[in-house]
Amino acid sequence: MANTQKLMTLADTANLIAKTHRNASGGSRPEYDTGAGEYGNLKAYWDAHRDGRVYGARFPKYTYSNTPTGVKTRDNANLTIEISTNTTAGRDDYAALNAFKVFDVNATVDTDGKPHVTAISGLDDRYKADGTNGDVFVMACPCYYRVEETDTHIEILWSDTHYDGYTPQPGLLLPSGEERATMLYAKYAADLDSSNRPVSASGREIDREFGSQNRAIDYAKNKGAGYAGRCTGDDFYIQIMLLLKYATKNSDVLGGCWFYSLQTPVTKAETGAKRVIIATSQAGNWEIGSTVNIGTDSERNNTGNYSAARARTILSKTTVDDTNTALNLDGDPFDTTTDCKVSSMPWKTGATDKILGVDGRPLQNNPNHQPIRLQGIELFNGIYESSADLIANAVKDNDDAGRVELYRVFDIANASKNSTSTYTKIGEFPARTKATNDSWRYCEDFTLSNGVFIPTGTAATSTTGLCDGLYATPLSSQGLRQVRRFGLLGSGSGCGAWAADLYGDLGGRWWGVGGRLSALGRTKA
């Protein structure tokens, strides 16, 4: 049984394994192969720790009950997870369980898509979060899932053991059909290096140039044929962990940067400063640790928006006088004028690094002003994240009926920037009419097709059903579209783990759309 009292962090988990198995060999603990420069026994490690437990979460179908809340079942019953912050470690019954255990690692992906872990946080001193030892991933156990349905309920099941009737999680199978030795998920949204190669590392501005389906294909190839932009396997893991650990379809349980679209005038000009002065009456709206631009243009997509300073982190606040407060910022000194304004921007990567637990958010208060961490993965920084292996096709059937088809390519080597000819149609999003076209609609339930949770229905709200929004325009604009996940820092209650924006064309980019590196692009149907 799980230890239901211990507070576990990622480092705690790694240290526990190191201490328990320090004299063991084989698969008892991860073993570093000096000659190969990587951990060579990860498949054996996960296999040695498989315990056969089955974790379930059971949810009512919308026609039976519109609540997003489910019930934990099987070995998941009575397990507790509490949200951690930078100052408080919440109770976590999952951290030491094999099917939920995660490690921060440095890793690479070879041409065939196979993972290679070169450093593990807590087990060796090679691990670096800042990218100086390579990309940062979260490593997890390969697992299997099953969906069971009745007329009134749906139950999601998860296990580290491949029972009959269970399916390998999306991304587990390589194109050959071989299982990956371990699962890797990019810990952070992507920056780009000087050669336009996506990077997963702490302390970076999320690069808007990687924020489209087309760029996700092109720029990931710059890194190597085994890499991809964000893929179905990455989405599925986040969504199923939310369902199982929190027994809810409402991702607001953790938070997310959805209601943080601020712009405030500069009230006092300064030269050569590392701060910006604003009205004290506005200062309380700004979160320590968040990211800002300073410039003369209100439009965040324009260079004038950061004509004074770009992507600076608020380190602290200082009272200047009775009516003014300074936001103290990182980086080099800069000049401001009273024509400037401060604009909130997506939080830089690493904003969740100080959380005292596997899941949580940096600050206790204002959960919808900040990113979150789930299974060690930083999420919801205030950007959409574009999918590399999905294409939506908006179709107008008649003047009052439209739909959006969904296509998936399983091996990213066959991805296209302008066609679905190498893709498989896996379903359709809820149909639209004139009354529901060009709008956000809240979905009711989901179906699971080819590893993708596809929302159904449009009659729910921000607190019922899936609780997240879906935007589509098939009656007014047809053709191939990106699938953009999660949501923008000012988009409000439409955002979340189930949200999708199906508006932008495959090459479209914007300041509020980013990308993420994926180790799971080369996979088998």
Short mmCIF file of C-alpha atoms in Angstrom, two decimals:
data_model
loop_
_atom_site.label_atom_id
_atom_site.label_comp_id
_atom_site.label_asym_id
_atom_site.label_seq_id
_atom_site.Cartn_x
_atom_site.Cartn_y
_atom_site.Cartn_z
CA MET A 1 0.00 0.00 0.00
CA ALA A 2 1.11 3.61 -0.53
CA ASN A 3 2.56 5.55 2.38
CA THR A 4 -0.31 7.99 2.75
CA GLN A 5 1.52 10.35 5.11
CA LYS A 6 4.90 11.04 3.49
CA LEU A 7 5.37 14.25 1.52
CA MET A 8 7.35 13.30 -1.58
CA THR A 9 9.22 15.55 -3.99
CA LEU A 10 11.04 14.54 -7.17
CA ALA A 11 14.34 14.66 -5.32
CA ASP A 12 12.89 12.59 -2.45
CA THR A 13 11.88 9.87 -4.89
CA ALA A 14 15.31 9.74 -6.52
CA ASN A 15 17.11 9.71 -3.17
CA LEU A 16 14.82 6.98 -1.84
CA ILE A 17 15.66 4.74 -4.77
CA ALA A 18 19.36 5.47 -4.46
CA LYS A 19 19.40 4.62 -0.74
CA THR A 20 17.18 1.56 -0.96
CA HIS A 21 19.09 -0.03 -3.81
CA ARG A 22 22.59 1.36 -3.41
CA ASN A 23 24.07 -2.15 -3.16
CA ALA A 24 21.84 -3.71 -5.81
CA SER A 25 22.44 -4.37 -9.48
CA GLY A 26 20.46 -5.21 -12.62
CA GLY A 27 17.10 -3.51 -12.73
CA SER A 28 16.83 -2.57 -9.08
CA ARG A 29 18.10 0.95 -9.74
CA PRO A 30 19.10 2.99 -12.78
CA GLU A 31 22.71 2.16 -13.68
CA TYR A 32 24.96 4.55 -15.62
CA ASP A 33 27.03 3.02 -18.42
CA THR A 34 30.21 5.09 -18.50
CA GLY A 35 31.28 3.74 -21.88
CA ALA A 36 27.95 4.55 -23.54
CA GLY A 37 27.51 7.82 -21.63
CA GLU A 38 23.93 7.01 -20.63
CA TYR A 39 21.76 4.97 -18.30
CA GLY A 40 21.66 1.60 -20.00
CA ASN A 41 19.19 -0.43 -17.96
CA LEU A 42 16.07 1.72 -17.85
CA LYS A 43 13.78 -0.93 -19.34
CA ALA A 44 15.06 -3.40 -16.75
CA TYR A 45 14.59 -0.81 -14.03
CA TRP A 46 10.94 -0.18 -14.82
CA ASP A 47 10.29 -3.90 -15.34
CA ALA A 48 11.81 -4.74 -11.95
CA HIS A 49 9.46 -2.31 -10.21
CA ARG A 50 6.19 -3.21 -11.96
CA ASP A 51 3.64 -4.00 -9.24
CA GLY A 52 0.55 -4.86 -11.27
CA ARG A 53 -1.71 -2.33 -9.59
CA VAL A 54 -4.63 -0.88 -11.55
CA TYR A 55 -5.61 2.74 -10.93
CA GLY A 56 -9.04 3.88 -12.00
CA ALA A 57 -11.22 6.97 -12.19
CA ARG A 58 -14.93 6.74 -12.97
CA PHE A 59 -16.92 9.66 -14.39
CA PRO A 60 -20.63 10.15 -15.12
CA LYS A 61 -21.60 10.75 -18.70
CA TYR A 62 -23.03 14.21 -19.34
CA THR A 63 -26.54 12.93 -20.02
CA TYR A 64 -26.53 11.26 -16.60
CA SER A 65 -24.84 14.04 -14.62
CA ASN A 66 -23.06 17.15 -15.85
CA THR A 67 -20.58 17.27 -12.96
CA PRO A 68 -16.89 17.15 -13.96
CA THR A 69 -16.08 15.29 -10.73
CA GLY A 70 -15.39 11.58 -10.75
CA VAL A 71 -14.60 8.86 -8.22
CA LYS A 72 -11.25 7.14 -7.78
CA THR A 73 -11.53 3.35 -8.17
CA ARG A 74 -9.50 0.15 -7.83
CA ASP A 75 -6.01 0.78 -6.42
CA ASN A 76 -6.60 4.49 -6.89
CA ALA A 77 -9.27 4.59 -4.19
CA ASN A 78 -8.22 6.49 -1.06
CA LEU A 79 -5.04 7.92 -2.63
CA THR A 80 -4.61 11.63 -1.91
CA ILE A 81 -2.80 14.40 -3.74
CA GLU A 82 -2.49 17.97 -2.43
CA ILE A 83 -1.22 20.93 -4.40
CA SER A 84 2.27 22.07 -3.47
CA THR A 85 3.63 25.61 -3.80
CA ASN A 86 7.03 27.28 -3.47
CA THR A 87 6.54 27.38 0.29
CA THR A 88 4.34 24.37 1.10
CA ALA A 89 4.71 20.68 0.27
CA GLY A 90 1.34 19.01 -0.11
CA ARG A 91 0.63 15.39 0.70
CA ASP A 92 1.37 13.11 -2.25
CA ASP A 93 0.44 9.42 -2.16
CA TYR A 94 1.46 8.95 -5.81
CA ALA A 95 5.10 10.01 -5.96
CA ALA A 96 6.57 6.66 -4.90
CA LEU A 97 4.18 4.49 -6.95
CA ASN A 98 5.79 2.97 -10.05
CA ALA A 99 2.97 3.94 -12.43
CA PHE A 100 3.25 7.60 -11.37
CA LYS A 101 6.93 7.94 -10.45
CA VAL A 102 8.83 10.63 -12.37
CA PHE A 103 12.42 11.88 -12.58
CA ASP A 104 13.90 15.05 -14.04
CA VAL A 105 16.52 14.00 -16.59
CA ASN A 106 18.78 15.19 -19.36
CA ALA A 107 18.21 13.09 -22.44
CA THR A 108 18.47 12.79 -26.20
CA VAL A 109 16.41 11.02 -28.86
CA ASP A 110 18.09 9.13 -31.69
CA THR A 111 17.03 9.00 -35.34
CA ASP A 112 14.77 6.01 -34.72
CA GLY A 113 13.02 7.74 -31.83
CA LYS A 114 14.70 5.76 -29.06
CA PRO A 115 15.36 7.66 -25.80
CA HIS A 116 18.81 8.00 -24.25
CA VAL A 117 18.99 9.32 -20.69
CA THR A 118 22.34 10.88 -19.84
CA ALA A 119 21.69 12.32 -16.37
CA ILE A 120 19.09 11.91 -13.62
CA SER A 121 18.42 14.60 -11.03
CA GLY A 122 19.14 13.30 -7.54
CA LEU A 123 21.15 10.31 -8.76
CA ASP A 124 24.18 12.04 -10.28
CA ASP A 125 25.80 15.46 -10.47
CA ARG A 126 25.67 15.69 -14.27
CA TYR A 127 22.03 16.77 -14.38
CA LYS A 128 21.47 20.43 -15.29
CA ALA A 129 18.12 22.20 -15.67
CA ASP A 130 19.49 25.16 -17.64
CA GLY A 131 20.29 23.24 -20.83
CA THR A 132 24.06 23.11 -20.37
CA ASN A 133 23.90 19.31 -20.24
CA GLY A 134 21.23 18.94 -22.91
CA ASP A 135 17.48 19.07 -23.00
CA VAL A 136 15.43 18.60 -19.85
CA PHE A 137 12.76 15.90 -19.85
CA VAL A 138 10.58 14.22 -17.28
CA MET A 139 11.12 10.46 -17.31
CA ALA A 140 8.21 8.16 -16.45
CA CYS A 141 7.27 4.50 -16.47
CA PRO A 142 5.83 3.00 -19.69
CA CYS A 143 2.19 2.18 -18.90
CA TYR A 144 -1.02 0.80 -20.34
CA TYR A 145 -4.64 1.94 -20.26
CA ARG A 146 -8.16 0.68 -20.72
CA VAL A 147 -11.54 2.41 -21.06
CA GLU A 148 -14.69 0.75 -19.75
CA GLU A 149 -18.14 2.21 -20.41
CA THR A 150 -21.73 1.71 -19.30
CA ASP A 151 -24.79 3.67 -20.37
CA THR A 152 -24.18 6.14 -17.56
CA HIS A 153 -20.44 6.13 -16.76
CA ILE A 154 -16.96 5.87 -18.21
CA GLU A 155 -14.00 4.46 -16.29
CA ILE A 156 -10.37 5.16 -17.18
CA LEU A 157 -7.89 2.48 -16.02
CA TRP A 158 -4.09 2.76 -15.83
CA SER A 159 -1.43 0.20 -14.95
CA ASP A 160 2.29 -0.40 -15.22
CA THR A 161 1.47 -3.97 -16.31
CA HIS A 162 0.23 -5.02 -19.76
CA TYR A 163 -2.94 -6.95 -18.93
CA ASP A 164 -5.21 -8.42 -21.59
CA GLY A 165 -7.48 -5.73 -22.97
CA TYR A 166 -5.09 -2.91 -22.08
CA THR A 167 -3.53 -0.68 -24.72
CA PRO A 168 0.02 0.71 -24.70
CA GLN A 169 -0.13 4.41 -23.88
CA PRO A 170 0.18 6.70 -26.92
CA GLY A 171 3.84 7.12 -27.86
CA LEU A 172 5.03 3.95 -26.14
CA LEU A 173 5.45 1.96 -29.36
CA LEU A 174 8.19 2.82 -31.82
CA PRO A 175 7.38 2.49 -35.55
CA SER A 176 8.84 -1.05 -35.45
CA GLY A 177 6.36 -2.03 -32.74
CA GLU A 178 9.10 -2.22 -30.11
CA GLU A 179 8.33 -0.51 -26.80
CA ARG A 180 10.39 2.47 -25.71
CA ALA A 181 12.60 1.67 -22.74
CA THR A 182 11.24 4.69 -20.90
CA MET A 183 8.82 7.54 -21.51
CA LEU A 184 10.15 11.09 -21.86
CA TYR A 185 8.15 14.33 -21.76
CA ALA A 186 9.68 17.76 -22.31
CA LYS A 187 9.66 19.46 -18.93
CA TYR A 188 9.36 22.94 -20.44
CA ALA A 189 7.85 24.69 -23.44
CA ALA A 190 10.41 25.36 -26.15
CA ASP A 191 12.92 28.08 -26.81
CA LEU A 192 14.99 28.02 -30.02
CA ASP A 193 18.78 28.05 -30.23
CA SER A 194 20.79 30.00 -32.82
CA SER A 195 20.27 27.21 -35.37
CA ASN A 196 16.49 27.17 -34.90
CA ARG A 197 16.58 23.94 -32.93
CA PRO A 198 13.97 23.63 -30.16
CA VAL A 199 15.33 23.51 -26.62
CA SER A 200 13.72 22.33 -23.38
CA ALA A 201 15.49 24.15 -20.56
CA SER A 202 14.79 26.35 -17.55
CA GLY A 203 15.01 30.14 -17.61
CA ARG A 204 14.06 30.70 -21.26
CA GLU A 205 11.56 32.89 -23.06
CA ILE A 206 9.11 30.63 -24.87
CA ASP A 207 9.81 31.19 -28.57
CA ARG A 208 6.82 32.21 -30.67
CA GLU A 209 8.61 31.16 -33.88
CA PHE A 210 8.15 27.50 -32.93
CA GLY A 211 4.43 28.08 -32.42
CA SER A 212 2.83 26.50 -35.48
CA GLN A 213 2.29 23.04 -36.91
CA ASN A 214 4.58 23.87 -39.86
CA ARG A 215 7.43 25.20 -37.72
CA ALA A 216 7.05 22.30 -35.31
CA ILE A 217 7.81 19.97 -38.23
CA ASP A 218 10.65 22.02 -39.76
CA TYR A 219 12.50 23.08 -36.62
CA ALA A 220 12.30 19.71 -34.88
CA LYS A 221 14.01 18.20 -37.95
CA ASN A 222 16.86 20.66 -37.38
CA LYS A 223 17.49 18.80 -34.14
CA GLY A 224 17.25 15.30 -35.60
CA ALA A 225 14.83 12.93 -37.28
CA GLY A 226 13.75 11.40 -33.97
CA TYR A 227 12.46 14.67 -32.51
CA ALA A 228 9.08 16.31 -33.00
CA GLY A 229 6.97 19.17 -31.83
CA ARG A 230 4.27 18.48 -29.26
CA CYS A 231 2.50 15.19 -30.04
CA THR A 232 -0.51 13.12 -29.04
CA GLY A 233 1.49 11.09 -26.52
CA ASP A 234 2.38 14.28 -24.64
CA ASP A 235 -1.25 15.43 -24.56
CA PHE A 236 -2.59 12.07 -23.45
CA TYR A 237 -0.23 11.81 -20.49
CA ILE A 238 -1.24 15.21 -19.13
CA GLN A 239 -4.94 14.52 -19.54
CA ILE A 240 -4.96 11.03 -18.04
CA MET A 241 -2.84 12.14 -15.06
CA LEU A 242 -5.37 14.89 -14.38
CA LEU A 243 -8.23 12.41 -14.54
CA LEU A 244 -6.57 9.81 -12.31
CA LYS A 245 -4.83 11.92 -9.67
CA TYR A 246 -7.55 14.55 -9.20
CA ALA A 247 -10.65 12.65 -10.34
CA THR A 248 -11.86 15.68 -12.26
CA LYS A 249 -12.11 16.87 -15.84
CA ASN A 250 -11.72 20.48 -14.66
CA SER A 251 -8.05 21.46 -14.96
CA ASP A 252 -8.74 24.57 -12.88
CA VAL A 253 -8.10 22.29 -9.91
CA LEU A 254 -4.42 23.17 -10.34
CA GLY A 255 -4.63 26.59 -11.96
CA GLY A 256 -3.07 28.03 -15.10
CA CYS A 257 -2.19 31.43 -16.52
CA TRP A 258 -5.59 32.21 -18.04
CA PHE A 259 -6.66 35.51 -16.41
CA TYR A 260 -3.45 37.55 -16.48
CA SER A 261 -3.66 39.88 -19.46
CA LEU A 262 -2.42 43.10 -17.86
CA GLN A 263 -1.17 46.41 -19.28
CA THR A 264 -0.18 49.28 -17.01
CA PRO A 265 1.28 52.72 -17.89
CA VAL A 266 4.73 53.74 -16.69
CA THR A 267 4.28 56.65 -14.29
CA LYS A 268 7.90 57.81 -13.90
CA ALA A 269 10.65 57.75 -16.52
CA GLU A 270 14.11 56.45 -15.60
CA THR A 271 17.45 55.97 -17.35
CA GLY A 272 19.72 52.99 -16.85
CA ALA A 273 17.38 51.30 -14.38
CA LYS A 274 16.56 47.65 -13.70
CA ARG A 275 13.05 48.47 -12.64
CA VAL A 276 9.87 50.06 -13.98
CA ILE A 277 7.69 52.45 -11.99
CA ILE A 278 3.90 52.14 -12.08
CA ALA A 279 1.00 53.38 -9.99
CA THR A 280 0.78 51.74 -6.59
CA SER A 281 -2.92 51.21 -7.21
CA GLN A 282 -1.96 48.80 -10.02
CA ALA A 283 1.07 47.14 -8.45
CA GLY A 284 -0.89 44.54 -6.52
CA ASN A 285 -2.12 43.00 -9.78
CA TRP A 286 1.39 41.93 -10.78
CA GLU A 287 2.78 38.57 -9.61
CA ILE A 288 6.34 38.08 -8.42
CA GLY A 289 8.05 35.70 -10.84
CA SER A 290 5.91 36.60 -13.84
CA THR A 291 7.23 37.92 -17.15
CA VAL A 292 6.73 41.37 -18.67
CA ASN A 293 7.52 43.42 -21.76
CA ILE A 294 8.05 47.19 -21.56
CA GLY A 295 7.49 49.37 -24.62
CA THR A 296 5.38 51.96 -26.36
CA ASP A 297 3.08 49.61 -28.35
CA SER A 298 0.11 47.90 -26.75
CA GLU A 299 0.05 45.11 -29.34
CA ARG A 300 2.18 42.26 -27.98
CA ASN A 301 2.90 40.93 -31.47
CA ASN A 302 4.76 44.14 -32.43
CA THR A 303 8.40 44.96 -31.68
CA GLY A 304 7.34 48.24 -30.10
CA ASN A 305 5.76 46.26 -27.29
CA TYR A 306 9.27 45.50 -26.00
CA SER A 307 11.10 48.59 -27.27
CA ALA A 308 12.47 49.24 -23.75
CA ALA A 309 12.80 45.70 -22.37
CA ARG A 310 11.71 42.21 -23.38
CA ALA A 311 10.75 39.13 -21.35
CA ARG A 312 11.88 40.35 -17.94
CA THR A 313 11.03 38.58 -14.69
CA ILE A 314 9.54 40.51 -11.78
CA LEU A 315 11.88 39.84 -8.86
CA SER A 316 10.29 42.06 -6.21
CA LYS A 317 8.39 45.31 -5.61
CA THR A 318 9.60 48.49 -3.90
CA THR A 319 7.61 51.50 -2.70
CA VAL A 320 8.84 54.65 -4.46
CA ASP A 321 6.56 57.26 -2.90
CA ASP A 322 2.94 57.66 -1.80
CA THR A 323 1.51 56.85 -5.21
CA ASN A 324 4.19 54.89 -7.08
CA THR A 325 5.72 51.43 -6.85
CA ALA A 326 8.69 49.94 -8.69
CA LEU A 327 8.63 46.47 -10.23
CA ASN A 328 12.23 45.27 -9.88
CA LEU A 329 13.29 43.18 -12.86
CA ASP A 330 16.08 40.85 -13.93
CA GLY A 331 18.44 41.49 -16.85
CA ASP A 332 20.44 44.49 -18.01
CA PRO A 333 19.56 48.14 -17.25
CA PHE A 334 17.18 49.93 -19.64
CA ASP A 335 15.52 53.30 -20.18
CA THR A 336 11.81 54.08 -19.85
CA THR A 337 9.55 57.02 -20.67
CA THR A 338 6.01 57.77 -19.62
CA ASP A 339 4.95 56.73 -23.13
CA CYS A 340 5.81 53.14 -22.17
CA LYS A 341 3.53 50.56 -20.69
CA VAL A 342 4.14 47.27 -18.94
CA SER A 343 2.52 44.22 -20.58
CA SER A 344 2.15 40.80 -19.04
CA MET A 345 3.65 38.01 -21.16
CA PRO A 346 3.74 34.22 -20.95
CA TRP A 347 5.82 33.14 -17.96
CA LYS A 348 9.36 32.08 -18.78
CA THR A 349 10.29 28.43 -18.43
CA GLY A 350 11.42 27.34 -15.00
CA ALA A 351 8.70 29.37 -13.28
CA THR A 352 7.66 26.21 -11.42
CA ASP A 353 11.16 24.98 -10.49
CA LYS A 354 10.87 25.91 -6.81
CA ILE A 355 7.62 24.04 -6.15
CA LEU A 356 8.06 21.70 -3.18
CA GLY A 357 6.37 18.72 -4.78
CA VAL A 358 5.68 16.89 -8.02
CA ASP A 359 2.39 18.75 -8.71
CA GLY A 360 1.47 22.32 -7.90
CA ARG A 361 1.89 25.99 -8.71
CA PRO A 362 4.40 28.60 -7.48
CA LEU A 363 1.99 30.79 -5.47
CA GLN A 364 -0.83 29.82 -3.14
CA ASN A 365 -3.11 32.67 -4.22
CA ASN A 366 -4.38 33.71 -7.65
CA PRO A 367 -4.18 30.26 -9.27
CA ASN A 368 -5.28 31.60 -12.67
CA HIS A 369 -2.37 34.06 -12.86
CA GLN A 370 0.40 31.46 -12.99
CA PRO A 371 1.63 28.24 -14.61
CA ILE A 372 1.30 24.85 -12.98
CA ARG A 373 3.28 21.65 -12.71
CA LEU A 374 1.73 18.20 -13.23
CA GLN A 375 3.86 15.04 -13.00
CA GLY A 376 6.91 17.30 -12.90
CA ILE A 377 5.97 18.88 -16.25
CA GLU A 378 5.59 22.66 -16.39
CA LEU A 379 2.35 23.65 -18.16
CA PHE A 380 -0.10 26.47 -18.83
CA ASN A 381 2.48 29.32 -18.99
CA GLY A 382 -0.02 31.56 -20.76
CA ILE A 383 0.40 30.26 -24.31
CA TYR A 384 -1.30 27.91 -26.69
CA GLU A 385 0.92 24.98 -27.64
CA SER A 386 0.64 23.80 -31.24
CA SER A 387 0.39 20.10 -32.11
CA ALA A 388 2.82 18.64 -34.64
CA ASP A 389 1.06 15.33 -35.38
CA LEU A 390 -2.54 16.55 -35.67
CA ILE A 391 -4.35 18.44 -38.43
CA ALA A 392 -7.94 19.68 -38.24
CA ASN A 393 -9.96 20.13 -41.44
CA ALA A 394 -12.82 22.62 -41.34
CA VAL A 395 -15.68 21.54 -43.65
CA LYS A 396 -18.85 23.45 -44.57
CA ASP A 397 -21.68 21.05 -45.42
CA ASN A 398 -24.35 23.69 -46.07
CA ASP A 399 -25.31 27.20 -44.96
CA ASP A 400 -26.30 25.96 -41.50
CA ALA A 401 -24.00 22.99 -40.91
CA GLY A 402 -20.26 22.61 -40.57
CA ARG A 403 -17.82 20.25 -38.92
CA VAL A 404 -14.13 19.85 -38.18
CA GLU A 405 -12.43 16.56 -38.99
CA LEU A 406 -9.39 15.44 -37.01
CA TYR A 407 -6.40 13.67 -38.58
CA ARG A 408 -3.36 12.13 -36.92
CA VAL A 409 0.00 11.05 -38.35
CA PHE A 410 1.59 8.36 -36.18
CA ASP A 411 5.18 8.57 -37.38
CA ILE A 412 6.30 12.20 -37.52
CA ALA A 413 8.59 11.27 -40.43
CA ASN A 414 5.39 11.21 -42.54
CA ALA A 415 4.04 14.55 -41.32
CA SER A 416 2.89 17.12 -43.86
CA LYS A 417 2.62 20.90 -43.86
CA ASN A 418 -0.17 21.05 -46.44
CA SER A 419 -1.98 17.73 -46.76
CA THR A 420 -3.65 14.92 -44.81
CA SER A 421 -2.81 12.26 -47.41
CA THR A 422 -0.40 10.46 -45.05
CA TYR A 423 -2.66 10.93 -42.02
CA THR A 424 -5.46 8.84 -40.54
CA LYS A 425 -8.85 10.37 -39.88
CA ILE A 426 -9.56 9.56 -36.25
CA GLY A 427 -12.78 11.46 -35.62
CA GLU A 428 -14.58 14.79 -35.71
CA PHE A 429 -15.04 17.62 -33.28
CA PRO A 430 -18.62 18.63 -32.36
CA ALA A 431 -20.58 19.94 -35.36
CA ARG A 432 -21.41 23.64 -35.68
CA THR A 433 -24.38 25.62 -36.92
CA LYS A 434 -24.77 29.34 -37.66
CA ALA A 435 -25.67 29.81 -34.02
CA THR A 436 -22.51 28.10 -32.73
CA ASN A 437 -19.99 28.93 -35.48
CA ASP A 438 -17.14 31.40 -34.81
CA SER A 439 -17.46 30.93 -31.06
CA TRP A 440 -16.11 29.16 -28.01
CA ARG A 441 -18.30 26.28 -26.90
CA TYR A 442 -17.93 24.12 -23.81
CA CYS A 443 -17.80 20.42 -24.49
CA GLU A 444 -19.69 17.79 -22.52
CA ASP A 445 -17.81 14.48 -22.73
CA PHE A 446 -14.98 12.89 -24.69
CA THR A 447 -14.38 9.86 -26.84
CA LEU A 448 -10.97 8.23 -27.09
CA SER A 449 -9.81 7.45 -30.62
CA ASN A 450 -6.31 6.38 -31.64
CA GLY A 451 -4.87 7.80 -28.43
CA VAL A 452 -6.63 11.17 -28.70
CA PHE A 453 -9.31 12.44 -26.33
CA ILE A 454 -11.84 14.06 -28.68
CA PRO A 455 -14.44 16.36 -27.05
CA THR A 456 -18.14 15.78 -27.73
CA GLY A 457 -21.17 18.00 -27.36
CA THR A 458 -21.35 21.78 -27.00
CA ALA A 459 -23.91 22.37 -24.26
CA ALA A 460 -21.66 22.39 -21.19
CA THR A 461 -20.26 25.36 -19.25
CA SER A 462 -17.00 26.38 -17.61
CA THR A 463 -18.02 24.37 -14.54
CA THR A 464 -19.81 21.40 -16.12
CA GLY A 465 -18.80 18.65 -18.52
CA LEU A 466 -15.19 19.07 -19.66
CA CYS A 467 -15.20 22.69 -18.41
CA ASP A 468 -12.92 23.86 -21.26
CA GLY A 469 -13.64 25.63 -24.51
CA LEU A 470 -13.39 24.63 -28.17
CA TYR A 471 -13.21 27.26 -30.92
CA ALA A 472 -14.12 26.42 -34.52
CA THR A 473 -15.17 28.28 -37.68
CA PRO A 474 -16.19 25.72 -40.35
CA LEU A 475 -19.06 27.77 -41.77
CA SER A 476 -17.03 30.92 -42.26
CA SER A 477 -13.54 29.55 -42.99
CA GLN A 478 -12.72 26.14 -44.44
CA GLY A 479 -9.50 24.20 -44.88
CA LEU A 480 -6.64 22.74 -42.87
CA ARG A 481 -6.17 24.11 -39.38
CA GLN A 482 -3.80 23.77 -36.45
CA VAL A 483 -4.82 22.09 -33.22
CA ARG A 484 -3.74 24.52 -30.51
CA ARG A 485 -3.86 23.25 -26.95
CA PHE A 486 -4.31 24.75 -23.48
CA GLY A 487 -4.87 28.51 -23.88
CA LEU A 488 -3.70 32.11 -23.77
CA LEU A 489 -2.91 34.25 -20.71
CA GLY A 490 -6.03 36.37 -21.24
CA SER A 491 -8.46 33.84 -22.71
CA GLY A 492 -10.19 33.07 -19.42
CA SER A 493 -12.34 30.07 -18.66
CA GLY A 494 -12.11 28.61 -22.17
CA CYS A 495 -8.57 27.40 -21.42
CA GLY A 496 -7.39 24.14 -19.93
CA ALA A 497 -6.22 20.59 -20.53
CA TRP A 498 -9.16 19.84 -22.87
CA ALA A 499 -9.27 23.20 -24.65
CA ALA A 500 -8.51 23.52 -28.36
CA ASP A 501 -8.38 26.45 -30.77
CA LEU A 502 -9.06 25.24 -34.32
CA TYR A 503 -8.83 28.62 -36.03
CA GLY A 504 -5.25 29.17 -37.27
CA ASP A 505 -3.90 27.86 -40.57
CA LEU A 506 -1.01 25.40 -40.45
CA GLY A 507 1.69 28.05 -40.83
CA GLY A 508 0.11 30.77 -38.69
CA ARG A 509 2.18 32.15 -35.81
CA TRP A 510 1.41 34.64 -33.07
CA TRP A 511 2.92 35.94 -29.84
CA GLY A 512 0.52 33.81 -27.78
CA VAL A 513 1.35 30.49 -29.44
CA GLY A 514 4.43 28.43 -28.62
CA GLY A 515 5.61 24.88 -29.01
CA ARG A 516 7.18 22.04 -27.08
CA LEU A 517 9.79 19.47 -27.94
CA SER A 518 8.56 15.86 -28.09
CA ALA A 519 10.43 12.59 -27.75
CA LEU A 520 7.34 10.68 -28.92
CA GLY A 521 6.93 11.72 -32.55
CA ARG A 522 8.09 8.46 -34.07
CA THR A 523 5.43 5.99 -33.05
CA LYS A 524 3.32 3.13 -34.31
CA ALA A 525 -0.42 3.27 -34.89
#
